[in-house]
mmCIF file of C-alpha atoms in Angstrom:
data_model
loop_
_atom_site.group_PDB
_atom_site.id
_atom_site.type_symbol
_atom_site.label_atom_id
_atom_site.label_comp_id
_atom_site.label_asym_id
_atom_site.label_seq_id
_atom_site.Cartn_x
_atom_site.Cartn_y
_atom_site.Cartn_z
ATOM 1 C CA VAL A 1 -4.415 -121.581 16.512
ATOM 2 C CA PRO A 2 -7.482 -122.603 15.558
ATOM 3 C CA ALA A 3 -7.757 -126.469 14.023
ATOM 4 C CA GLY A 4 -6.381 -126.995 11.041
ATOM 5 C CA ALA A 5 -3.933 -123.529 10.653
ATOM 6 C CA GLY A 6 -0.701 -123.723 10.179
ATOM 7 C CA ALA A 7 1.182 -122.469 13.117
ATOM 8 C CA GLY A 8 4.445 -120.144 13.122
ATOM 9 C CA VAL A 9 8.645 -121.097 12.826
ATOM 10 C CA VAL A 10 10.721 -120.803 15.532
ATOM 11 C CA GLU A 11 13.754 -119.512 14.290
ATOM 12 C CA MET A 12 17.065 -119.616 15.965
ATOM 13 C CA GLU A 13 21.126 -121.077 15.405
ATOM 14 C CA ARG A 14 21.422 -124.738 16.297
ATOM 15 C CA SER A 15 24.931 -123.125 18.093
ATOM 16 C CA VAL A 16 26.154 -120.132 19.046
ATOM 17 C CA THR A 17 29.861 -119.310 20.316
ATOM 18 C CA ALA A 18 30.850 -116.813 23.346
ATOM 19 C CA VAL A 19 33.958 -115.386 24.075
ATOM 20 C CA LEU A 20 35.088 -114.920 27.447
ATOM 21 C CA GLY A 21 34.528 -111.623 28.819
ATOM 22 C CA GLN A 22 32.293 -110.394 26.683
ATOM 23 C CA ASP A 23 28.376 -110.002 25.927
ATOM 24 C CA VAL A 24 26.851 -112.651 23.623
ATOM 25 C CA VAL A 25 23.538 -113.248 21.814
ATOM 26 C CA LEU A 26 21.221 -115.917 21.861
ATOM 27 C CA PRO A 27 18.973 -115.670 18.891
ATOM 28 C CA CYS A 28 15.701 -116.335 18.764
ATOM 29 C CA ARG A 29 12.931 -115.216 16.386
ATOM 30 C CA TYR A 30 8.900 -116.571 15.539
ATOM 31 C CA ARG A 31 7.516 -115.988 12.256
ATOM 32 C CA ALA A 32 3.728 -115.391 12.928
ATOM 33 C CA GLN A 33 1.102 -116.851 11.032
ATOM 34 C CA GLU A 34 -1.557 -114.752 10.011
ATOM 35 C CA ARG A 35 -3.615 -113.153 13.612
ATOM 36 C CA GLU A 36 -0.572 -114.757 16.049
ATOM 37 C CA GLN A 37 0.529 -113.069 18.393
ATOM 38 C CA VAL A 38 3.399 -114.197 20.652
ATOM 39 C CA GLU A 39 2.635 -113.517 24.571
ATOM 40 C CA GLN A 40 5.447 -114.937 25.925
ATOM 41 C CA VAL A 41 8.973 -116.381 25.742
ATOM 42 C CA THR A 42 10.819 -118.628 28.266
ATOM 43 C CA TRP A 43 14.500 -119.412 28.329
ATOM 44 C CA LEU A 44 15.241 -122.782 29.897
ATOM 45 C CA LYS A 45 19.066 -124.129 30.922
ATOM 46 C CA ARG A 46 19.751 -127.692 30.397
ATOM 47 C CA GLY A 47 21.823 -128.667 32.858
ATOM 48 C CA PRO A 48 23.448 -132.298 34.643
ATOM 49 C CA GLY A 49 20.955 -135.141 33.271
ATOM 50 C CA GLY A 50 18.937 -132.926 31.272
ATOM 51 C CA ARG A 51 17.123 -131.253 34.383
ATOM 52 C CA SER A 52 15.752 -128.154 32.617
ATOM 53 C CA ALA A 53 15.796 -124.650 35.112
ATOM 54 C CA GLU A 54 14.013 -121.636 34.184
ATOM 55 C CA VAL A 55 16.721 -118.083 32.924
ATOM 56 C CA ALA A 56 14.167 -115.805 32.407
ATOM 57 C CA VAL A 57 10.330 -115.381 31.328
ATOM 58 C CA LEU A 58 9.502 -112.107 28.547
ATOM 59 C CA HIS A 59 5.603 -111.387 28.574
ATOM 60 C CA ARG A 60 3.755 -109.021 26.810
ATOM 61 C CA ARG A 61 2.242 -107.013 29.273
ATOM 62 C CA HIS A 62 3.749 -108.493 32.214
ATOM 63 C CA GLY A 63 7.185 -106.998 30.444
ATOM 64 C CA GLN A 64 10.520 -109.590 31.971
ATOM 65 C CA HIS A 65 11.648 -111.728 34.853
ATOM 66 C CA VAL A 66 14.842 -113.009 35.048
ATOM 67 C CA GLN A 67 15.071 -115.974 37.741
ATOM 68 C CA GLU A 68 17.853 -114.807 40.598
ATOM 69 C CA PRO A 69 21.460 -116.629 39.862
ATOM 70 C CA TYR A 70 21.192 -114.300 36.437
ATOM 71 C CA ALA A 71 19.845 -111.514 37.409
ATOM 72 C CA GLY A 72 21.841 -108.414 36.148
ATOM 73 C CA ARG A 73 23.563 -110.647 33.470
ATOM 74 C CA VAL A 74 20.443 -111.490 31.264
ATOM 75 C CA LEU A 75 18.260 -108.509 29.310
ATOM 76 C CA ARG A 76 16.083 -108.985 26.201
ATOM 77 C CA ARG A 77 18.074 -107.831 23.470
ATOM 78 C CA ALA A 78 14.637 -105.809 21.716
ATOM 79 C CA GLU A 79 14.661 -103.971 24.434
ATOM 80 C CA GLU A 80 10.725 -103.109 23.379
ATOM 81 C CA GLY A 81 7.830 -104.043 20.478
ATOM 82 C CA ALA A 82 6.502 -107.786 19.449
ATOM 83 C CA LEU A 83 8.072 -110.516 21.464
ATOM 84 C CA GLU A 84 8.294 -111.462 18.029
ATOM 85 C CA ASP A 85 12.304 -111.649 18.319
ATOM 86 C CA GLY A 86 12.718 -113.014 22.185
ATOM 87 C CA ALA A 87 16.141 -113.176 21.966
ATOM 88 C CA ILE A 88 18.044 -112.548 24.801
ATOM 89 C CA VAL A 89 21.775 -111.174 25.532
ATOM 90 C CA LEU A 90 24.198 -112.744 28.253
ATOM 91 C CA ARG A 91 26.506 -109.953 29.872
ATOM 92 C CA ASN A 92 29.993 -110.707 30.101
#
């Protein structure tokens, strides 16, 4: 982003309710400014003591990579398209 230019805005829910045994969407949308493009979205899980562990990375050219403990349970909500919609689905 050039100096003095405004940056886009990340929109997400403050809290999300999940039901045991059902899929849940964790929304995250980036409202880009002119000429901005999202290259990568990284999802982290905050653990005890505030430590963070990587869950998934969504990359514009390299696709998605989900860490082993979450493989098969985490996927990108939008199957394709721009990463301005960086929402993920937690399955079951």
